[in-house]
CSV table of C-alpha atoms in Angstrom, one decimal:
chain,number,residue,atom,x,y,z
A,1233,UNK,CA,-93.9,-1.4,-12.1
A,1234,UNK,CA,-93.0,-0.5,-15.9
A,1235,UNK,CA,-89.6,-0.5,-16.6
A,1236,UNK,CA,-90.4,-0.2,-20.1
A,1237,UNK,CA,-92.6,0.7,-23.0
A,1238,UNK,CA,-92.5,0.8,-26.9
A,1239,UNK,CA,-95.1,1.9,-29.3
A,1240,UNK,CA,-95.0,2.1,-33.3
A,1241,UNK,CA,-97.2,3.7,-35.6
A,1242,UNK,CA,-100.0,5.5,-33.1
A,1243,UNK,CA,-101.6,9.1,-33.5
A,1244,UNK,CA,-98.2,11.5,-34.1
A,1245,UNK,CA,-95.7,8.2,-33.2
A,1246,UNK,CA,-94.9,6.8,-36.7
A,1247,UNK,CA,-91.7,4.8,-36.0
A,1248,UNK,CA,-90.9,2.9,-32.9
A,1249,UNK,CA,-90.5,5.5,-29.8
A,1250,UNK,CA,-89.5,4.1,-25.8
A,1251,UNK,CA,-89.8,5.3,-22.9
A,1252,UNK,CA,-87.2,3.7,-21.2
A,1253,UNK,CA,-87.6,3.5,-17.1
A,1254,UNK,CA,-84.0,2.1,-16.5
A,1255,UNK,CA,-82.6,4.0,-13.9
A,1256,UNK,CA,-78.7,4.6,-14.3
A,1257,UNK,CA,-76.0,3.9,-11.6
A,1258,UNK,CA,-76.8,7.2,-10.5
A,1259,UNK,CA,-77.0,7.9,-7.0
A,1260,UNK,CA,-78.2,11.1,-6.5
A,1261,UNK,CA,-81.8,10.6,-4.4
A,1262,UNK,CA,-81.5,6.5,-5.2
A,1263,UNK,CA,-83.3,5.8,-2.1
A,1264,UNK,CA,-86.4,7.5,-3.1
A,1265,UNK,CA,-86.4,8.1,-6.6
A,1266,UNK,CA,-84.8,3.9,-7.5
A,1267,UNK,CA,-86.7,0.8,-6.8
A,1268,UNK,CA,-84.7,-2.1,-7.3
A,1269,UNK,CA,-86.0,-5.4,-8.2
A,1270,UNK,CA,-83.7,-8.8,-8.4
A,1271,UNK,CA,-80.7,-6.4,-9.6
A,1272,UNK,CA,-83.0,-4.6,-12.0
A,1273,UNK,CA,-82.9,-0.6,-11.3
A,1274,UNK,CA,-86.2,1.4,-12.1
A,1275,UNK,CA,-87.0,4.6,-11.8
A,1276,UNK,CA,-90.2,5.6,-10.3
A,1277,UNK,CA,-90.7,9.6,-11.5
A,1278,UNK,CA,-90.8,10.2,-15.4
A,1279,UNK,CA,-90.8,13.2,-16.9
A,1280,UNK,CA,-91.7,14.4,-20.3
A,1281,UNK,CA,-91.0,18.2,-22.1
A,1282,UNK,CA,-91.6,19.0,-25.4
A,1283,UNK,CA,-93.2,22.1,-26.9
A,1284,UNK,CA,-96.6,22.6,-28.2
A,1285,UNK,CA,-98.0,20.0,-30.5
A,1286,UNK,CA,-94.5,17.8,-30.4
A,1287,UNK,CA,-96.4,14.8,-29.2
A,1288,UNK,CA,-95.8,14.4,-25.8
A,1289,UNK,CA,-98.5,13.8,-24.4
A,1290,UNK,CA,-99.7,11.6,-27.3
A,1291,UNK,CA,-96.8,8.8,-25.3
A,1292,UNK,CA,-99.1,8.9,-22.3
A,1293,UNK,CA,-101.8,8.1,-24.7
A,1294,UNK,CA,-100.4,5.7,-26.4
A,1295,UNK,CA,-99.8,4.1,-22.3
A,1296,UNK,CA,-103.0,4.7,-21.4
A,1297,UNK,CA,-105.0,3.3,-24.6
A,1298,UNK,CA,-102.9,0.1,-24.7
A,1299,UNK,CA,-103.8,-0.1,-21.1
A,1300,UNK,CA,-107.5,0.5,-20.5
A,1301,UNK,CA,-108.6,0.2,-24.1
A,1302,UNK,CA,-106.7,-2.4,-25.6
A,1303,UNK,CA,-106.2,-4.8,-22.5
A,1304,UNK,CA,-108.1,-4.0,-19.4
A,1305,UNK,CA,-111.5,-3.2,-21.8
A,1306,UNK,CA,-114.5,-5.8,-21.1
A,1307,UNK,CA,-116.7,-3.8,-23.9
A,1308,UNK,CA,-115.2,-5.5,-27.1
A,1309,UNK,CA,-117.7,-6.8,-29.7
A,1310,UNK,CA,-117.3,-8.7,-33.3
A,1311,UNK,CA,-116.7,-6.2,-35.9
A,1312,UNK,CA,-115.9,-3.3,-34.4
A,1313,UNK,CA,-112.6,-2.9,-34.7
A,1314,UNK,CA,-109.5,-2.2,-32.1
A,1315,UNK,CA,-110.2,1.5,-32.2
A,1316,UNK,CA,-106.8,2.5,-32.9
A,1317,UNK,CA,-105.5,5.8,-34.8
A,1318,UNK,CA,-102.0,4.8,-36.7
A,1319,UNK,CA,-100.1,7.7,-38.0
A,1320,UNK,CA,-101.8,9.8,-40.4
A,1321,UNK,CA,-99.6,12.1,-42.1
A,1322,UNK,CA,-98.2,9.3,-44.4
A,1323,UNK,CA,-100.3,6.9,-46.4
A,1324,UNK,CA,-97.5,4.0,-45.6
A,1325,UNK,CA,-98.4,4.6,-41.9
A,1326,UNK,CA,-102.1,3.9,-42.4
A,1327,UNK,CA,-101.9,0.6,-44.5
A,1328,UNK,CA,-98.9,-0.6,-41.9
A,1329,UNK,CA,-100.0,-2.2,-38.5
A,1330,UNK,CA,-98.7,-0.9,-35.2
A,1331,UNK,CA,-97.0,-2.3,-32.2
A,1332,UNK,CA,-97.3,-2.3,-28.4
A,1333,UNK,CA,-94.9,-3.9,-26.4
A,1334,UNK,CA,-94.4,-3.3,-21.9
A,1335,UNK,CA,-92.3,-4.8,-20.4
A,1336,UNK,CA,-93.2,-4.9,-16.2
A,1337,UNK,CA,-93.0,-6.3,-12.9
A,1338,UNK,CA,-95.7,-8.0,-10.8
A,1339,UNK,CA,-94.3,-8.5,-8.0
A,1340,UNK,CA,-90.8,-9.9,-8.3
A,1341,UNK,CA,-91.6,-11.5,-11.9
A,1342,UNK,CA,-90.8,-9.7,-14.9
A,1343,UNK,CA,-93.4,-10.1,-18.0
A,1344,UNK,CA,-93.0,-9.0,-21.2
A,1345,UNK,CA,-96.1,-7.8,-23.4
A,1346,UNK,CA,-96.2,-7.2,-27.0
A,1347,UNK,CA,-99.2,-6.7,-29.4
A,1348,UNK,CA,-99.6,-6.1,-33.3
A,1349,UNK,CA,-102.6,-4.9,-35.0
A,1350,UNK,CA,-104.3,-2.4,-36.7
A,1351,UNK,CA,-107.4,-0.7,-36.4
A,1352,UNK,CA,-109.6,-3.7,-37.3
A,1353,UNK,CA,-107.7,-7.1,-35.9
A,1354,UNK,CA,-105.2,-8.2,-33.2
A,1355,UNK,CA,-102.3,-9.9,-35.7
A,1356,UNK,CA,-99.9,-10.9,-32.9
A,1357,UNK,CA,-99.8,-11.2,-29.1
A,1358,UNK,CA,-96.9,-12.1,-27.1
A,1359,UNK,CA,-96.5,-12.8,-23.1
A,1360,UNK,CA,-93.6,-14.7,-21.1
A,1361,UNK,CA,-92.7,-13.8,-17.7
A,1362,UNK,CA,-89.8,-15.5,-15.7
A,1363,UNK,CA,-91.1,-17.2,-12.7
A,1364,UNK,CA,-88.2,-18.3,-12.1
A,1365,UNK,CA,-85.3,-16.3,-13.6
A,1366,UNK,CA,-85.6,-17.6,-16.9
A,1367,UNK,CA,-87.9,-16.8,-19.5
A,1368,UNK,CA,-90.8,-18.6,-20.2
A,1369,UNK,CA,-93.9,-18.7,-22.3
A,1370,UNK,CA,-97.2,-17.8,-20.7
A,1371,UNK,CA,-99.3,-17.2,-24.4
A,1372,UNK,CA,-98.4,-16.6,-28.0
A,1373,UNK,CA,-101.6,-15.6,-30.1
A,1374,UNK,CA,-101.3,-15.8,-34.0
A,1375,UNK,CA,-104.2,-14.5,-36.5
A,1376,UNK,CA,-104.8,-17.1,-39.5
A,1377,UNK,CA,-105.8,-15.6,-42.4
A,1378,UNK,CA,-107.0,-18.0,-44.2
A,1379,UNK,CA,-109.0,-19.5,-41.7
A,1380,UNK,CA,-109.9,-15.9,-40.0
A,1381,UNK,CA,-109.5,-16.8,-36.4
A,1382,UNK,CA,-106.7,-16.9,-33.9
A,1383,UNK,CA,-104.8,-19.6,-32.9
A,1384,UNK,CA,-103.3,-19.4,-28.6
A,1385,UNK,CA,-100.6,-21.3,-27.5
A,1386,UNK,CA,-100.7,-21.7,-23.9
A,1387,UNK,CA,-97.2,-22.4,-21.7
A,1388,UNK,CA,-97.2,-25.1,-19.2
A,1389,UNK,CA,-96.3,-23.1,-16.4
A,1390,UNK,CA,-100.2,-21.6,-16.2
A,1391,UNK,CA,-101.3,-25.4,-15.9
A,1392,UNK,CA,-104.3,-24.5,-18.0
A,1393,UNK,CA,-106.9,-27.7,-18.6
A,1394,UNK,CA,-108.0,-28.6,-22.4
A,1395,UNK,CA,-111.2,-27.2,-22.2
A,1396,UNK,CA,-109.8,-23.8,-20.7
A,1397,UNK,CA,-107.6,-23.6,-23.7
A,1398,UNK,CA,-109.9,-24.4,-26.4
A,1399,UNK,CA,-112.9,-22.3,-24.3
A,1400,UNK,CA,-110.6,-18.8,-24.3
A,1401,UNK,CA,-109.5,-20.0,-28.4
A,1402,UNK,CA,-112.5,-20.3,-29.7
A,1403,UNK,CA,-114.1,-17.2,-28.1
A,1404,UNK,CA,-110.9,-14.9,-28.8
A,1405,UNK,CA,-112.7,-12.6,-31.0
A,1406,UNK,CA,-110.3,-10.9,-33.8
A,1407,UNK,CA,-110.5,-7.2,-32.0
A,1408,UNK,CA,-109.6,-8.3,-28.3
A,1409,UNK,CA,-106.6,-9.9,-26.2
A,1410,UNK,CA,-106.3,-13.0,-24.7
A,1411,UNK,CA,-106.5,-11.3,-21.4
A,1412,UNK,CA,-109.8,-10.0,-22.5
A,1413,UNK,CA,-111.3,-13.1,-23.8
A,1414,UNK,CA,-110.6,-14.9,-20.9
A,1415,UNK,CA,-111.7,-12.7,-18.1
A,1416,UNK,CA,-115.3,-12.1,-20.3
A,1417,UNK,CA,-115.7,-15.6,-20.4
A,1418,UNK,CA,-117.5,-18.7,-18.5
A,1419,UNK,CA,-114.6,-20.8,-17.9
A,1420,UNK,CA,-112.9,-21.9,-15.0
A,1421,UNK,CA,-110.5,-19.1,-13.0
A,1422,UNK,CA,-106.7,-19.5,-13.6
A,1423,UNK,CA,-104.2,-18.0,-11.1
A,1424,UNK,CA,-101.8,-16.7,-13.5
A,1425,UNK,CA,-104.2,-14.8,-16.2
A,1426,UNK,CA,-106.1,-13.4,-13.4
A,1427,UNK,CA,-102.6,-11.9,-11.4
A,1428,UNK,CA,-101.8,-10.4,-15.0
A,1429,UNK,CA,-105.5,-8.9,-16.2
A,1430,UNK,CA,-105.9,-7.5,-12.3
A,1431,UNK,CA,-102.4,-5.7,-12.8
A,1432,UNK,CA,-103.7,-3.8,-15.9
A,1433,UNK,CA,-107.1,-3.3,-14.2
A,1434,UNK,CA,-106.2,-2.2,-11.1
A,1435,UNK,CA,-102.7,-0.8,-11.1
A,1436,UNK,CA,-103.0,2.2,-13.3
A,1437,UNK,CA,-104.7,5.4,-12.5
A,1438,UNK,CA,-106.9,7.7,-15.6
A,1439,UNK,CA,-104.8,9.3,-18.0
A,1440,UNK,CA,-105.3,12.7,-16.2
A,1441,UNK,CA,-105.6,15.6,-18.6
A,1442,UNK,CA,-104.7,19.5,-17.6
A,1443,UNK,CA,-108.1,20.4,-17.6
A,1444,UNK,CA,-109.8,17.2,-16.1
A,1445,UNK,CA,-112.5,18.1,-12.9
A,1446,UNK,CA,-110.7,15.9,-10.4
A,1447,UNK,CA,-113.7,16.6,-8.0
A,1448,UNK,CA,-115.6,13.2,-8.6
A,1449,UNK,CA,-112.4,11.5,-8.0
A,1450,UNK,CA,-111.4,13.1,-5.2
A,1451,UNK,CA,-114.7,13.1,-3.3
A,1452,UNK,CA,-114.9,9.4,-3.9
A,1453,UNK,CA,-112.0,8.7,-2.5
A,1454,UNK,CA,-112.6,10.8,1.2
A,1455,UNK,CA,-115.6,8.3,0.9
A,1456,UNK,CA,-114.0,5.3,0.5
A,1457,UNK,CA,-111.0,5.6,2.1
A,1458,UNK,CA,-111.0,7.4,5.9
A,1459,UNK,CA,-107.3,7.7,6.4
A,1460,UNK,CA,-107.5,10.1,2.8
A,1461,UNK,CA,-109.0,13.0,4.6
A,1462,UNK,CA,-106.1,13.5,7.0
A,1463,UNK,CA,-103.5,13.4,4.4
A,1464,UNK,CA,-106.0,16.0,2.5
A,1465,UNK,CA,-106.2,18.3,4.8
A,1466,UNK,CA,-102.9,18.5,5.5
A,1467,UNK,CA,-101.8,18.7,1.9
A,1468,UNK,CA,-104.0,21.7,1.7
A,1469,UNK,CA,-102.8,23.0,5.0
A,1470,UNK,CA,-99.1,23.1,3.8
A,1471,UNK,CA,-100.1,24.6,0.7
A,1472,UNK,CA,-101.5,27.9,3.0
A,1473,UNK,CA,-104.6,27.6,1.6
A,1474,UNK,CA,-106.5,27.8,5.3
A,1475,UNK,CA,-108.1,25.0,5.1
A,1476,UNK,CA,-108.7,23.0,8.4
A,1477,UNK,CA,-111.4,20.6,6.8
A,1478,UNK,CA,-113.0,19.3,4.6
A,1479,UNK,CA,-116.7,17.5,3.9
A,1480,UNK,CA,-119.4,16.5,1.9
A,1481,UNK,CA,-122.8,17.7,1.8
A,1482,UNK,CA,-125.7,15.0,0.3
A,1483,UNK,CA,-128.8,15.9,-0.6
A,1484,UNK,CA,-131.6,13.8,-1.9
A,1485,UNK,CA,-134.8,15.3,-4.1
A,1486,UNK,CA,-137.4,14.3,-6.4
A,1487,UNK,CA,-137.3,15.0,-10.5
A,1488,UNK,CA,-140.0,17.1,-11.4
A,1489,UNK,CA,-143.2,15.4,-13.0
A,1490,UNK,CA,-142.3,18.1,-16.0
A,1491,UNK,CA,-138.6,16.7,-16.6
A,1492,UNK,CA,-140.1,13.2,-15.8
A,1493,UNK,CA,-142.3,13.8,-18.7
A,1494,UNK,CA,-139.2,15.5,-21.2
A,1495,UNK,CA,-137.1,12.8,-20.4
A,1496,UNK,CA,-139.5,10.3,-21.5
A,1497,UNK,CA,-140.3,11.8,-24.8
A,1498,UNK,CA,-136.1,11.6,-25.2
A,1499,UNK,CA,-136.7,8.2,-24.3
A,1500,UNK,CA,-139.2,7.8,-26.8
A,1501,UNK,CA,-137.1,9.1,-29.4
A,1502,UNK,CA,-133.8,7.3,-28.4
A,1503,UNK,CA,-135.6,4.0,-28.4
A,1504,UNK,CA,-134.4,3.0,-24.6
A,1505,UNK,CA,-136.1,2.4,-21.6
A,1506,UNK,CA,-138.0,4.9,-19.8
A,1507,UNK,CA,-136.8,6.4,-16.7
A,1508,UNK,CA,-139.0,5.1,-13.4
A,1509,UNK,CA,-137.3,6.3,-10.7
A,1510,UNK,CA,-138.1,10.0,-9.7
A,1511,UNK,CA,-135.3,10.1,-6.5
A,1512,UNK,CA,-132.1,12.1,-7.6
A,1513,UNK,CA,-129.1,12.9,-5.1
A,1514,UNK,CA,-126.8,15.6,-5.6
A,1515,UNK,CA,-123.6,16.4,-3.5
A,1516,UNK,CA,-121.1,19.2,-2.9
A,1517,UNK,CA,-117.7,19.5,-1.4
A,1518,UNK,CA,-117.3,22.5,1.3
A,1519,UNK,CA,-113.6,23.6,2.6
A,1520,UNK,CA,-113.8,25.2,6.2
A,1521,UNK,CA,-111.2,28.0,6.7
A,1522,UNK,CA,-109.8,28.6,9.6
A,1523,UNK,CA,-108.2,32.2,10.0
A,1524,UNK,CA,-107.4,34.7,12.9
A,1525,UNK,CA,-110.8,36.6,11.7
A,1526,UNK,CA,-112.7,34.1,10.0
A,1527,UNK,CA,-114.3,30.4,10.6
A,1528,UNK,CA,-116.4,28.9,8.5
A,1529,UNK,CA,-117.0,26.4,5.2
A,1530,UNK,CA,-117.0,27.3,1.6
A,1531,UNK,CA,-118.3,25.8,-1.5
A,1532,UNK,CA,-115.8,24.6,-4.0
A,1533,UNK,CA,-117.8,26.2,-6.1
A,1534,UNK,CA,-116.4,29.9,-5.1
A,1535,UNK,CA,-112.8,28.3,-4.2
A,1536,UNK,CA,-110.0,28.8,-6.8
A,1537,UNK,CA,-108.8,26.4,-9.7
A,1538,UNK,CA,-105.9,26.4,-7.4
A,1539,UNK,CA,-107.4,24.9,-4.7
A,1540,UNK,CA,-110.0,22.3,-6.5
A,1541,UNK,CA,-106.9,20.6,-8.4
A,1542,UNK,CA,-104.9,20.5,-5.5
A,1543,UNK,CA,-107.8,18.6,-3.3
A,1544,UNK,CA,-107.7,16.5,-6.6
A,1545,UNK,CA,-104.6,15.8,-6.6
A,1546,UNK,CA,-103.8,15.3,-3.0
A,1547,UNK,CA,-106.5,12.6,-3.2
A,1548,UNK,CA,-105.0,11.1,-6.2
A,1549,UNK,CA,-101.5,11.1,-4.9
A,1550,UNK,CA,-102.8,9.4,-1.4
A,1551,UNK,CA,-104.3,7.1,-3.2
A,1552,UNK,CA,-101.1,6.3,-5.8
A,1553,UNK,CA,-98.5,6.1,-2.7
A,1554,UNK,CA,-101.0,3.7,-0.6
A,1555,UNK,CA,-102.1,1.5,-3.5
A,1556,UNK,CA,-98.6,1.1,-5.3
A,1557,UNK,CA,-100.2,2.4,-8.5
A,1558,UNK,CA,-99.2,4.3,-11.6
A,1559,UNK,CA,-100.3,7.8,-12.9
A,1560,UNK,CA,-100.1,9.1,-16.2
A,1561,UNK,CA,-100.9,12.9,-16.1
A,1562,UNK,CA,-100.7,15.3,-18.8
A,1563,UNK,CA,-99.3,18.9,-17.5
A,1564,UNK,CA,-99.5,17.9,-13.6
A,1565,UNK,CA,-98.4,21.9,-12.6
A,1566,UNK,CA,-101.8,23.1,-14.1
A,1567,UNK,CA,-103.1,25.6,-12.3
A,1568,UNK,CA,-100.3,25.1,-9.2
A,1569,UNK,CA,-97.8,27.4,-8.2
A,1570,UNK,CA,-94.5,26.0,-8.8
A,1571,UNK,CA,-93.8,25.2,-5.1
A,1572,UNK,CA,-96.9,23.2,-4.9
A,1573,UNK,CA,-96.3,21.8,-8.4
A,1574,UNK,CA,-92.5,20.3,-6.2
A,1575,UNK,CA,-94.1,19.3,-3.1
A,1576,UNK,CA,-96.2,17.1,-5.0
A,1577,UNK,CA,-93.5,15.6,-6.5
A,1578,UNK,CA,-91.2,15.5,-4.0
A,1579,UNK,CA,-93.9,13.4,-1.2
A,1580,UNK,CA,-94.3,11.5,-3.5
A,1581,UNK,CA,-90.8,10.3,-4.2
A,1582,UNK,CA,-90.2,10.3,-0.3
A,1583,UNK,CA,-93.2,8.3,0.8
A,1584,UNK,CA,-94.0,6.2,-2.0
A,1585,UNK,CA,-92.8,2.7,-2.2
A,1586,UNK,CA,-93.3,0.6,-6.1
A,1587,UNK,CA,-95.2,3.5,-7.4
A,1588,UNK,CA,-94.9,5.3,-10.8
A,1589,UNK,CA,-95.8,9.1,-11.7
A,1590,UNK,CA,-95.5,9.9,-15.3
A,1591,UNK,CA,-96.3,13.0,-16.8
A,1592,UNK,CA,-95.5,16.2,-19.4
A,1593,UNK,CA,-94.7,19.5,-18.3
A,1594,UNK,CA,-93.7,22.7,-19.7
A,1595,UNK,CA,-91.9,23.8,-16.4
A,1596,UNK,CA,-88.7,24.6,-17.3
A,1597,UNK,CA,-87.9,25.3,-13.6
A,1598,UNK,CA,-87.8,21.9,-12.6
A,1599,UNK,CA,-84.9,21.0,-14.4
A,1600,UNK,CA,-82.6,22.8,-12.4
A,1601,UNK,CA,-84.2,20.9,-9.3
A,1602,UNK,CA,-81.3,18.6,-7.9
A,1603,UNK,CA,-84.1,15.8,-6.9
A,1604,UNK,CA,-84.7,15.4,-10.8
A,1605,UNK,CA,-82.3,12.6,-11.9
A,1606,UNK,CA,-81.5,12.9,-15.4
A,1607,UNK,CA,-82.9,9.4,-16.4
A,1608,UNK,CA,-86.3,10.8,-15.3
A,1609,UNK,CA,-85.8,13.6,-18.0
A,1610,UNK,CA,-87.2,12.7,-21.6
A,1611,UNK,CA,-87.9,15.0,-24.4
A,1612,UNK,CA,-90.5,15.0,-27.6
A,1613,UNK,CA,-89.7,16.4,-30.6
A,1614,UNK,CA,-91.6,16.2,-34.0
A,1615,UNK,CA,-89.0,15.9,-37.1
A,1616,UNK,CA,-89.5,16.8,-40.5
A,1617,UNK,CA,-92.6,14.5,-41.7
A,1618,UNK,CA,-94.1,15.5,-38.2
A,1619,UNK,CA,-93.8,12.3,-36.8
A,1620,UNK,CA,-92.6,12.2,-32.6
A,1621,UNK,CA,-89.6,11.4,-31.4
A,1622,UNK,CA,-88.6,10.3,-27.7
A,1623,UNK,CA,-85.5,10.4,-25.9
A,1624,UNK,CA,-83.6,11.1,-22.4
A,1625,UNK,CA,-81.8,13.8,-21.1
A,1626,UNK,CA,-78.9,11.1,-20.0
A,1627,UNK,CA,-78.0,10.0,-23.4
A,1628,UNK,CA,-76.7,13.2,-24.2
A,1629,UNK,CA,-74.0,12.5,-21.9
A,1630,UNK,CA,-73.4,15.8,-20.8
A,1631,UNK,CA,-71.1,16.8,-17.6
A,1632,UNK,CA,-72.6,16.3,-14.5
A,1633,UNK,CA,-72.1,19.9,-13.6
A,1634,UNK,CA,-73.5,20.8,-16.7
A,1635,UNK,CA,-77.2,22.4,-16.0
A,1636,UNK,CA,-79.8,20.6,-17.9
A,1637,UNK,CA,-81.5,23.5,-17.5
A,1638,UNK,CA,-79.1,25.7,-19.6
A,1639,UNK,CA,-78.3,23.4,-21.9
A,1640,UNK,CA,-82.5,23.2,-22.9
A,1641,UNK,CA,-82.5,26.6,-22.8
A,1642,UNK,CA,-79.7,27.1,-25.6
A,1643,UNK,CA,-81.4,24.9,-27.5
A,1644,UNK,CA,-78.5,21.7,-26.8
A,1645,UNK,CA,-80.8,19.3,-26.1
A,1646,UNK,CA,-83.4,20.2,-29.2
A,1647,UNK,CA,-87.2,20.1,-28.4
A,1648,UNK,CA,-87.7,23.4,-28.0
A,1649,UNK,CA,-90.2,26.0,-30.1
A,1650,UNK,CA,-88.4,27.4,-32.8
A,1651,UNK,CA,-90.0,31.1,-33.1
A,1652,UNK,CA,-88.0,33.5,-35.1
A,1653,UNK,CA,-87.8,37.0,-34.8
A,1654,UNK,CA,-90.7,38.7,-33.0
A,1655,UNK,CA,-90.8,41.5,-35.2
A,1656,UNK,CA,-94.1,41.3,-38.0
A,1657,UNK,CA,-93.5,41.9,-41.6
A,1658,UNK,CA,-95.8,44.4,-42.9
């Protein structure tokens, strides 16, 4: 789980900006919306506002590039750079180097994770966990300069051999981790580096956009996963969509000699291998509907955006609650009504266990929802120099019988449009 992360100088974030998963003493919904680990109280729901173009959802970017780009990539090669965009709007910004620092849980065991670089080289890179209460080192990664390479020290406790060490050192490349370098190369497993690369691998969900075809997603998981379809369907059913089932239709087919032939002149052209096999499979997802007058399966082709994001979501939130994983989602209510947009939320925070849902919204409505804790509540703002802000509802302090709500909406709270009169000078 995250209970915390920092990030300085990426895309609209010029100075440092947290978000801070610390759940207060609070104990409105604490048995579903805290988990608490070893005295340590974190909240699983997070919830970010902001209007247009304030940079909220560039936070879940900057979450979701440190994790699947930065760490978890296996695609990293000499002299291409770390692929980062610093702040723009400054020329300090883009000469200064940024920083990335989570601090998490696997398990019981805190880590802590911090990174420095810019867009070319990893500078710094910091990891210590407390196995056992008390912090220790697990690595420390330093760039020489003068010597242009990186030098690793390695903590005790990971009870790495000589050759491991000096193996992972001498192939740490200047654009990728530690945790990258050591799980692309030939050398002997270690326990402890593979528990922490596995956590950013396979504990966080896509960075799900608004207008993102969950589709794929979904119909891989009904594939994978048997127990998926029941939830599903009955996610759909609650919803009154009329939905009784769902499936998927294969087919298998031939490419034409004709596009055989076109796709070999692109081949030609693009200077890669030509294409040899002819076989092509196609697939499509059908809903049967079940009314008093009417049985029978649609396509999801004729079905609503409605109904295709919330199959998508259903199978992403059985998935999340089952596997103990995060999602980062950018406008989750897209296309939902606003008691679908709750539902989700609210099975989630009932039936999940050490999951995490993160994500921006512009429903106001939520706000007054009495399952929303306040230290879920956070709020983007750009200031003068355009650079994003971050911070929570609960710092404010306000009265508990004070409605966030109200207090947003009268502009108490700040991140909110500023528009002027709605009359048009001539």
């Amino acid at each position: 789980m995250i209970l915390q992360f920092k990030v300085k100088n990426f895309l609209s974030i010029r100075e440092e900006q947290t978000l801070d998963f610390t759940a207060s003493a609070d104990k409105t919904y604490e048995d579903y919306a805290v988990v608490k680990i070893k005295g340590v109280r974190i909240s699983k729901l997070g919830v970010v506002y902001g209007p247009n173009a304030s940079g909220k959802s560039n936070i879940l970017k900057a979450l979701a590039w440190f994790i699947f780009y930065l760490v978890a990539s296996r695609s990293k090669k000499p002299g291409t750079g770390t692929g980062l965009t610093p702040f723009m709007m400054d020329e300090d910004s883009r000469n200064q180097n940024s920083s990335f620092e989570l601090i998490f849980y696997i398990g019981d065991v805190r880590y802590e994770y911090s990174v420095v670089l810019n867009n070319q080289k990893i500078y710094k890179e910091e990891l210590y966990f407390y196995p056992n209460n008390r912090r220790a080192l697990f690595y420390e990664r330093t760039w020489n300069e003068d010597k242009s390479n990186s030098s690793i020290s390695f903590g005790p406790l990971l009870k790495l051999s000589a050759t491991q060490k000096l193996f992972i050192e001498s192939n740490c490349i200047s654009n990728a981790t530690v945790l990258t370098t050591y799980k692309n190369a030939n050398v002997e497993k270690n326990v402890e580096l593979d528990k922490v690369f596995n956590y950013f691998e396979s504990e966080f969900m896509p960075l799900l956009s608004k207008n993102d075809n969950l589709g794929q997603l979904a119909n891989d998981v009904v594939r994978l996963d048997a127990d998926s379809k029941k939830f599903i369907c009955e996610m759909l059913e609650k919803a009154d969509f009329n939905i009784s089932d769902i499936y998927i239709k294969e087919e298998k087919g031939e490419v034409s000699e004709e596009a055989m032939e076109k796709f070999r002149k692109i081949a030609k052209i693009l200077h890669i291998s030509e294409p040899q096999d002819k076989s092509i499979s196609t697939e499509e997802l059908f809903f049967t509907h079940k009314t008093p007058f009417y049985t029978g399966s649609l396509s999801n082709m004729v079905e609503s955006e409605g109904t295709n994001r919330m199959y998508g979501l259903s199978a992403l939130l059985f998935t999340l609650i089952k596997n103990n994983q995060t999602l980062l989602c950018d406008e989750l209510e897209n296309s939902l009504h606003y008691d679908l947009f709750t539902h989700i939320i609210k099975t989630f925070l009932v039936n999940s266990d050490r999951a995490q849902l993160i994500f921006s919204t512009h429903s106001l409505m939520l706000l007054d929802e009495d399952f929303i804790r306040r230290d879920m509540v956070y709020f983007a703002n750009k200031n003068e120099s355009g650079a994003t802000e971050i911070y929570r509802a609960k710092d404010f302090g306000l009265h508990k019988e004070v409605s966030i709500l109200n207090a947003y909406r009268a502009g108490k709270l700040g991140a909110k449009p500023q528009l002027g009169s709605i009359f048009i000078d001539e």
